[in-house]
CSV table of C-alpha atoms (C1' of nucleotides) in Angstrom, one decimal:
chain,number,residue,atom,x,y,z
N,1,MET,CA,-39.9,141.2,122.0
N,2,ALA,CA,-37.1,140.5,119.7
N,3,ASN,CA,-39.0,139.1,116.8
N,4,ALA,CA,-41.7,141.5,115.7
N,5,PHE,CA,-40.4,141.2,112.2
N,6,SER,CA,-41.6,143.8,109.8
N,7,MET,CA,-41.3,144.6,106.1
N,8,ASP,CA,-39.2,147.6,107.2
N,9,ASP,CA,-36.6,145.4,108.7
N,10,PHE,CA,-36.7,143.5,105.5
N,11,ARG,CA,-36.1,146.6,103.4
N,12,LYS,CA,-33.2,147.5,105.6
N,13,LYS,CA,-31.5,144.1,105.4
N,14,LEU,CA,-31.9,144.2,101.6
N,15,GLN,CA,-30.4,147.7,101.3
N,16,GLU,CA,-27.3,146.6,103.4
N,17,ARG,CA,-26.5,144.2,100.7
N,18,GLN,CA,-27.5,146.3,97.7
N,19,HIS,CA,-30.5,144.1,97.0
N,20,LYS,CA,-33.8,145.5,95.8
N,21,LEU,CA,-37.2,145.4,97.5
N,22,THR,CA,-39.4,143.9,94.8
N,23,PRO,CA,-43.1,143.1,95.1
N,24,GLN,CA,-42.4,139.5,94.6
N,25,ARG,CA,-40.0,139.3,97.5
N,26,GLN,CA,-42.5,141.1,99.7
N,27,GLU,CA,-45.2,138.7,98.8
N,28,VAL,CA,-43.1,135.7,99.5
N,29,LEU,CA,-42.1,137.0,102.9
N,30,GLN,CA,-45.8,138.0,103.6
N,31,ILE,CA,-46.9,134.5,103.0
N,32,PHE,CA,-44.6,133.2,105.8
N,33,MET,CA,-45.9,136.0,108.1
N,34,ASP,CA,-49.5,134.9,107.3
N,35,HIS,CA,-48.8,131.2,107.9
N,36,PRO,CA,-47.0,131.0,111.3
N,37,GLY,CA,-46.1,127.5,112.4
N,38,GLU,CA,-46.3,126.0,108.9
N,39,HIS,CA,-43.4,124.6,107.0
N,40,LEU,CA,-43.9,125.7,103.4
N,41,SER,CA,-42.1,124.4,100.4
N,42,ALA,CA,-41.4,126.4,97.3
N,43,GLU,CA,-44.3,124.7,95.6
N,44,ASP,CA,-46.6,125.5,98.6
N,45,VAL,CA,-45.6,129.2,98.4
N,46,HIS,CA,-46.1,129.2,94.6
N,47,ASP,CA,-49.6,127.6,95.0
N,48,ILE,CA,-50.6,130.0,97.7
N,49,LEU,CA,-49.6,132.9,95.6
N,50,ARG,CA,-51.5,131.5,92.6
N,51,GLU,CA,-54.6,131.0,94.6
N,52,SER,CA,-54.7,134.4,96.1
N,53,LYS,CA,-53.9,136.7,93.2
N,54,SER,CA,-50.5,137.1,92.0
N,55,GLU,CA,-48.7,134.6,89.8
N,56,ILE,CA,-44.9,134.6,90.4
N,57,GLY,CA,-42.5,132.5,88.5
N,58,LEU,CA,-41.5,129.4,90.4
N,59,ALA,CA,-37.8,130.2,89.8
N,60,THR,CA,-38.4,133.6,91.5
N,61,VAL,CA,-39.9,131.8,94.4
N,62,TYR,CA,-36.8,129.6,94.8
N,63,ARG,CA,-34.6,132.7,94.5
N,64,SER,CA,-36.6,134.6,97.0
N,65,LEU,CA,-36.5,131.7,99.5
N,66,GLU,CA,-32.7,131.4,99.1
N,67,LEU,CA,-32.3,135.1,99.6
N,68,LEU,CA,-34.5,135.1,102.7
N,69,GLU,CA,-32.5,132.3,104.1
N,70,ASN,CA,-29.2,134.1,103.5
N,71,LEU,CA,-30.6,137.2,105.2
N,72,GLY,CA,-31.4,135.0,108.3
N,73,ILE,CA,-35.1,135.6,107.9
N,74,LEU,CA,-36.1,132.1,107.0
N,75,LEU,CA,-34.9,128.7,108.2
N,76,LYS,CA,-34.5,125.9,105.7
N,77,MET,CA,-35.2,122.4,106.7
N,78,GLU,CA,-35.9,118.9,105.4
N,79,PHE,CA,-38.5,116.5,106.6
N,80,GLY,CA,-37.7,113.6,104.3
N,81,ASP,CA,-40.5,114.2,101.9
N,82,GLY,CA,-38.2,115.1,99.1
N,83,CYS,CA,-38.3,118.9,99.2
N,84,SER,CA,-36.9,121.7,101.3
N,85,ARG,CA,-39.3,123.5,103.6
N,86,TYR,CA,-39.0,126.9,105.3
N,87,GLU,CA,-40.4,128.8,108.2
N,88,ILE,CA,-39.6,132.2,109.7
N,89,ASP,CA,-36.6,132.1,111.9
N,90,THR,CA,-37.8,133.0,115.4
N,91,THR,CA,-34.5,132.3,117.0
N,92,ASP,CA,-33.1,135.0,119.2
N,93,PRO,CA,-30.2,134.6,121.5
N,94,SER,CA,-32.3,134.2,124.6
N,95,MET,CA,-34.6,131.7,123.1
N,96,HIS,CA,-34.3,128.0,122.5
N,97,ARG,CA,-34.8,126.5,119.1
N,98,HIS,CA,-37.7,124.3,118.7
N,99,HIS,CA,-37.7,120.7,117.5
N,100,HIS,CA,-39.9,118.9,115.1
N,101,LEU,CA,-42.1,115.9,115.7
N,102,ILE,CA,-42.9,114.3,112.3
N,103,CYS,CA,-45.7,111.8,112.1
N,104,THR,CA,-44.6,109.0,109.8
N,105,GLN,CA,-48.2,108.1,109.0
N,106,CYS,CA,-50.0,111.4,108.1
N,107,GLY,CA,-46.9,113.5,107.6
N,108,LYS,CA,-48.0,116.2,110.0
N,109,VAL,CA,-45.2,118.2,111.6
N,110,MET,CA,-45.6,119.5,115.1
N,111,GLU,CA,-43.2,121.7,117.1
N,112,PHE,CA,-41.8,121.2,120.5
N,113,GLU,CA,-39.8,123.6,122.7
N,114,ASP,CA,-36.9,122.5,124.8
N,115,ASP,CA,-33.5,123.6,126.0
N,116,LEU,CA,-32.0,120.3,126.9
N,117,LEU,CA,-29.6,120.6,124.0
N,118,GLU,CA,-27.8,123.6,125.4
N,119,HIS,CA,-25.9,121.3,127.8
N,120,LEU,CA,-25.3,118.7,125.1
N,121,GLU,CA,-23.8,121.3,122.8
N,122,GLN,CA,-21.4,122.5,125.5
N,123,ASP,CA,-20.4,118.9,126.2
N,124,ILE,CA,-19.8,118.2,122.6
N,125,GLU,CA,-17.8,121.4,122.1
N,126,SER,CA,-15.5,120.6,125.0
N,127,LYS,CA,-15.0,117.0,124.1
N,128,SER,CA,-14.6,117.2,120.3
N,129,GLY,CA,-13.3,120.7,119.6
N,130,PHE,CA,-16.1,121.1,117.2
N,131,HIS,CA,-17.6,124.6,117.2
N,132,ILE,CA,-21.4,124.3,116.9
N,133,THR,CA,-23.3,127.0,115.2
N,134,ASN,CA,-26.7,125.3,114.7
N,135,HIS,CA,-28.6,122.2,115.3
N,136,GLU,CA,-31.5,120.3,114.0
N,137,VAL,CA,-33.5,117.8,115.9
N,138,LYS,CA,-36.3,115.6,114.4
N,139,PHE,CA,-38.4,113.0,116.2
N,140,PHE,CA,-40.2,110.5,114.1
N,141,GLY,CA,-43.2,108.7,115.3
N,142,VAL,CA,-47.0,108.5,115.3
N,143,CYS,CA,-49.1,111.4,116.3
N,144,LYS,CA,-52.0,111.1,118.8
N,145,GLU,CA,-54.7,111.2,116.0
N,146,CYS,CA,-53.1,108.5,114.0
N,147,GLN,CA,-52.7,106.3,117.1
N,148,SER,CA,-56.4,106.4,117.8
N,149,GLU,CA,-57.3,105.5,114.2
N,150,ARG,CA,-57.0,101.8,114.9
J,1,MET,CA,-23.2,91.8,121.5
J,2,ALA,CA,-26.4,92.3,119.7
J,3,ASN,CA,-25.0,93.6,116.5
J,4,ALA,CA,-22.7,91.1,115.0
J,5,PHE,CA,-24.6,91.2,111.8
J,6,SER,CA,-24.0,88.5,109.2
J,7,MET,CA,-24.8,87.6,105.7
J,8,ASP,CA,-26.8,84.7,107.2
J,9,ASP,CA,-29.0,87.1,109.1
J,10,PHE,CA,-29.5,88.9,105.8
J,11,ARG,CA,-30.5,85.7,104.0
J,12,LYS,CA,-33.0,84.9,106.7
J,13,LYS,CA,-34.6,88.4,106.6
J,14,LEU,CA,-34.9,88.1,102.9
J,15,GLN,CA,-36.5,84.7,103.0
J,16,GLU,CA,-39.1,85.9,105.5
J,17,ARG,CA,-40.3,88.3,102.8
J,18,GLN,CA,-39.8,86.0,99.8
J,19,HIS,CA,-37.0,88.1,98.5
J,20,LYS,CA,-34.0,86.6,96.9
J,21,LEU,CA,-30.4,86.7,97.9
J,22,THR,CA,-28.6,87.9,94.9
J,23,PRO,CA,-24.8,88.7,94.5
J,24,GLN,CA,-25.6,92.3,94.0
J,25,ARG,CA,-27.5,92.6,97.3
J,26,GLN,CA,-24.7,90.8,99.1
J,27,GLU,CA,-22.1,93.1,97.6
J,28,VAL,CA,-24.0,96.2,98.6
J,29,LEU,CA,-24.3,95.1,102.1
J,30,GLN,CA,-20.7,94.0,102.2
J,31,ILE,CA,-19.6,97.5,101.3
J,32,PHE,CA,-21.3,98.9,104.4
J,33,MET,CA,-19.8,96.2,106.5
J,34,ASP,CA,-16.4,97.1,105.1
J,35,HIS,CA,-16.9,100.8,105.7
J,36,PRO,CA,-18.0,101.2,109.2
J,37,GLY,CA,-18.6,104.8,110.4
J,38,GLU,CA,-19.0,106.1,106.8
J,39,HIS,CA,-22.1,107.6,105.4
J,40,LEU,CA,-22.3,106.3,101.9
J,41,SER,CA,-24.6,107.6,99.1
J,42,ALA,CA,-25.9,105.5,96.2
J,43,GLU,CA,-23.2,107.0,94.0
J,44,ASP,CA,-20.5,106.2,96.6
J,45,VAL,CA,-21.6,102.6,96.7
J,46,HIS,CA,-21.7,102.5,93.0
J,47,ASP,CA,-18.2,103.9,92.7
J,48,ILE,CA,-16.7,101.6,95.3
J,49,LEU,CA,-18.2,98.7,93.4
J,50,ARG,CA,-16.8,99.9,90.1
J,51,GLU,CA,-13.3,100.4,91.6
J,52,SER,CA,-13.1,97.0,93.2
J,53,LYS,CA,-14.4,94.7,90.5
J,54,SER,CA,-18.0,94.3,89.9
J,55,GLU,CA,-20.1,96.8,88.0
J,56,ILE,CA,-23.7,96.9,89.2
J,57,GLY,CA,-26.4,99.0,87.7
J,58,LEU,CA,-27.0,102.2,89.6
J,59,ALA,CA,-30.7,101.5,89.6
J,60,THR,CA,-30.0,98.2,91.3
J,61,VAL,CA,-27.9,100.0,93.9
J,62,TYR,CA,-30.8,102.3,94.7
J,63,ARG,CA,-33.2,99.3,94.9
J,64,SER,CA,-30.8,97.4,97.2
J,65,LEU,CA,-30.4,100.4,99.5
J,66,GLU,CA,-34.2,100.8,99.7
J,67,LEU,CA,-34.6,97.1,100.5
J,68,LEU,CA,-31.9,97.1,103.1
J,69,GLU,CA,-33.5,100.1,104.7
J,70,ASN,CA,-36.9,98.4,104.8
J,71,LEU,CA,-35.3,95.3,106.4
J,72,GLY,CA,-34.0,97.5,109.1
J,73,ILE,CA,-30.4,96.8,108.2
J,74,LEU,CA,-29.5,100.3,106.9
J,75,LEU,CA,-30.4,103.7,108.2
J,76,LYS,CA,-31.2,106.4,105.7
J,77,MET,CA,-30.1,110.0,106.5
J,78,GLU,CA,-29.7,113.4,104.9
J,79,PHE,CA,-26.9,115.8,105.5
J,80,GLY,CA,-28.0,118.6,103.3
J,81,ASP,CA,-25.7,117.8,100.5
J,82,GLY,CA,-28.4,116.9,98.1
J,83,CYS,CA,-28.4,113.1,98.4
J,84,SER,CA,-29.4,110.4,100.8
J,85,ARG,CA,-26.8,108.6,102.7
J,86,TYR,CA,-26.8,105.3,104.5
J,87,GLU,CA,-25.0,103.5,107.3
J,88,ILE,CA,-25.6,100.2,109.0
J,89,ASP,CA,-28.2,100.5,111.7
J,90,THR,CA,-26.3,99.7,114.9
J,91,THR,CA,-29.3,100.5,117.1
J,92,ASP,CA,-30.2,97.9,119.6
J,93,PRO,CA,-32.6,98.5,122.5
J,94,SER,CA,-29.8,98.8,125.1
J,95,MET,CA,-27.8,101.2,123.1
J,96,HIS,CA,-28.2,104.9,122.4
J,97,ARG,CA,-28.3,106.3,118.9
J,98,HIS,CA,-25.4,108.5,117.9
J,99,HIS,CA,-25.7,112.0,116.6
J,100,HIS,CA,-23.9,113.6,113.7
J,101,LEU,CA,-21.7,116.7,113.7
J,102,ILE,CA,-21.5,118.1,110.3
J,103,CYS,CA,-18.8,120.6,109.4
J,104,THR,CA,-20.3,123.3,107.2
J,105,GLN,CA,-16.8,124.1,105.7
J,106,CYS,CA,-15.3,120.8,104.7
J,107,GLY,CA,-18.5,118.7,104.8
J,108,LYS,CA,-17.0,116.1,107.1
J,109,VAL,CA,-19.4,114.2,109.3
J,110,MET,CA,-18.4,113.0,112.7
J,111,GLU,CA,-20.3,111.0,115.2
J,112,PHE,CA,-21.1,111.6,118.8
J,113,GLU,CA,-22.7,109.2,121.4
J,114,ASP,CA,-25.1,110.5,123.9
J,115,ASP,CA,-28.2,109.4,125.8
J,116,LEU,CA,-29.5,112.8,126.9
J,117,LEU,CA,-32.4,112.5,124.4
J,118,GLU,CA,-33.9,109.5,126.2
J,119,HIS,CA,-35.3,111.9,128.8
J,120,LEU,CA,-36.4,114.4,126.2
J,121,GLU,CA,-38.3,111.7,124.4
J,122,GLN,CA,-40.2,110.6,127.5
J,123,ASP,CA,-41.0,114.2,128.2
J,124,ILE,CA,-42.3,114.7,124.7
J,125,GLU,CA,-44.4,111.5,124.8
J,126,SER,CA,-46.1,112.4,128.0
J,127,LYS,CA,-46.8,116.0,127.0
J,128,SER,CA,-47.9,115.6,123.5
J,129,GLY,CA,-49.2,112.1,123.2
J,130,PHE,CA,-46.9,111.6,120.3
J,131,HIS,CA,-45.4,108.1,120.1
J,132,ILE,CA,-41.7,108.4,119.2
J,133,THR,CA,-40.1,105.6,117.2
J,134,ASN,CA,-36.9,107.3,116.1
J,135,HIS,CA,-35.0,110.5,116.2
J,136,GLU,CA,-32.4,112.3,114.2
J,137,VAL,CA,-30.1,114.9,115.6
J,138,LYS,CA,-27.7,117.0,113.6
J,139,PHE,CA,-25.3,119.6,114.8
J,140,PHE,CA,-23.8,122.0,112.3
J,141,GLY,CA,-20.6,123.9,112.9
J,142,VAL,CA,-16.9,124.0,112.2
J,143,CYS,CA,-14.6,121.1,112.9
J,144,LYS,CA,-11.3,121.5,114.7
J,145,GLU,CA,-9.3,121.2,111.6
J,146,CYS,CA,-11.2,123.9,109.7
J,147,GLN,CA,-11.0,126.2,112.7
J,148,SER,CA,-7.2,126.0,112.8
J,149,GLU,CA,-6.9,126.8,109.1
J,150,ARG,CA,-7.1,130.6,109.6
F,1,DT,C1',-29.1,155.0,83.7
F,2,DT,C1',-27.2,151.4,85.9
F,3,DT,C1',-27.7,147.4,88.3
F,4,DT,C1',-30.3,144.0,90.0
F,5,DC,C1',-34.7,141.2,89.1
F,6,DT,C1',-38.0,138.5,86.9
F,7,DG,C1',-39.9,135.0,83.9
F,8,DC,C1',-39.4,131.5,80.8
F,9,DA,C1',-37.5,127.6,79.2
F,10,DA,C1',-33.8,124.6,79.1
F,11,DA,C1',-30.4,122.3,82.0
F,12,DC,C1',-29.4,119.6,86.1
F,13,DG,C1',-28.7,115.9,89.4
F,14,DA,C1',-30.6,112.5,92.3
F,15,DT,C1',-33.9,109.1,92.2
F,16,DT,C1',-37.6,106.1,90.0
F,17,DT,C1',-39.7,103.3,86.7
F,18,DG,C1',-41.0,100.3,82.4
F,19,DC,C1',-39.7,96.6,80.2
F,20,DA,C1',-37.2,92.7,78.3
F,21,DT,C1',-33.9,89.5,79.8
F,22,DA,C1',-31.4,86.8,83.5
F,23,DC,C1',-31.3,84.4,87.6
F,24,DA,C1',-32.5,82.5,92.4
F,25,DC,C1',-35.4,79.4,94.3
H,1,DG,C1',-40.5,76.4,85.7
H,2,DT,C1',-42.0,80.5,88.2
H,3,DG,C1',-41.6,84.7,90.2
H,4,DT,C1',-38.5,87.9,91.5
H,5,DA,C1',-34.2,90.8,90.2
H,6,DT,C1',-31.3,93.1,87.1
H,7,DG,C1',-29.7,96.5,83.6
H,8,DC,C1',-30.6,99.8,80.6
H,9,DA,C1',-32.6,103.8,79.1
H,10,DA,C1',-36.3,106.9,79.5
H,11,DA,C1',-39.1,109.4,82.7
H,12,DT,C1',-39.7,112.1,86.9
H,13,DC,C1',-39.2,115.5,90.4
H,14,DG,C1',-37.2,119.2,92.9
H,15,DT,C1',-34.1,122.7,92.0
H,16,DT,C1',-30.8,125.7,89.3
H,17,DT,C1',-29.3,128.5,85.5
H,18,DG,C1',-28.9,131.4,81.1
H,19,DC,C1',-30.6,134.9,79.0
H,20,DA,C1',-33.5,138.8,77.3
H,21,DG,C1',-36.7,142.0,78.8
H,22,DA,C1',-38.6,144.7,83.0
H,23,DA,C1',-38.2,147.3,86.9
H,24,DA,C1',-35.9,149.2,91.4
H,25,DA,C1',-32.5,152.5,92.8
DNA sequence: TTTTCTGCAAACGATTTGCATACAC
DNA sequence: GTGTATGCAAATCGTTTGCAGAAAA
């Protein structure tokens, strides 16, 4: 089980780079642990924090998200709605990245696991000399629910 | 050859929706026809127009791009550099969409043809009930040139 | 104590919009 | 002529940054 991520791991990663473990950073990370499978924007995080208890400056939220991304804890992604969204990076070397299905009617984002792209990556690397480090796949369409509504 | 796109097709599409064929719109489309394989932002288009001859308001460029996208003539895409980019939509039912290889060092964007995703789409549709209308695949990595520079 | 954070407000860059004028039809 | 488009400048929205005070280490 490579991804039982804990606050302790977080502390360690911070120390390695002489960063400090602040309550704000803990709270931001905690939100992502409490909302698995969601794709939260900076505003989302800020709102959730406000609702629960602790007000954190929006700028601090942005800075925390950037830090968490640099530490490899969060993944940053864009769904075309004008803001960046994040989720915990559950990638481990033996796992396959998941793809996103984005409903163009209700905006819902679903996830889909697949490993078909492994072959494609190898093919691309050998044909183009490009060294691939990451990929991002988005499918746009209409979800089941929106299809049944008329 | 389904994609010999012409200004006449453009005129027709505009008329269908009671839009007008203005010189500005023609020039914007012409730029994309003159720059195949490039992924131009609104600023890029505006700069090219300025360099060549005709100054067009930036707002008009944005409005033209949006219109061309709605008419299905341009495809809008994001490469994570903070702005939307466009290229002529060369999709036709018998062709496969191309993917993008984005070099995270020099920012270069290359294209890659593949049809592996056809199977994946069918798989997703049958498993999830999601009706896929489009997809977008990006590979991030380091291009051949950047690899050889140290 | 020293260095790194936070919060605020101001700055930013891409994109959008209101409105008066200009132009395609 | 009539309705749509343009150009400009102002507004907007997400995100970033400068700086002084606060808090980890």
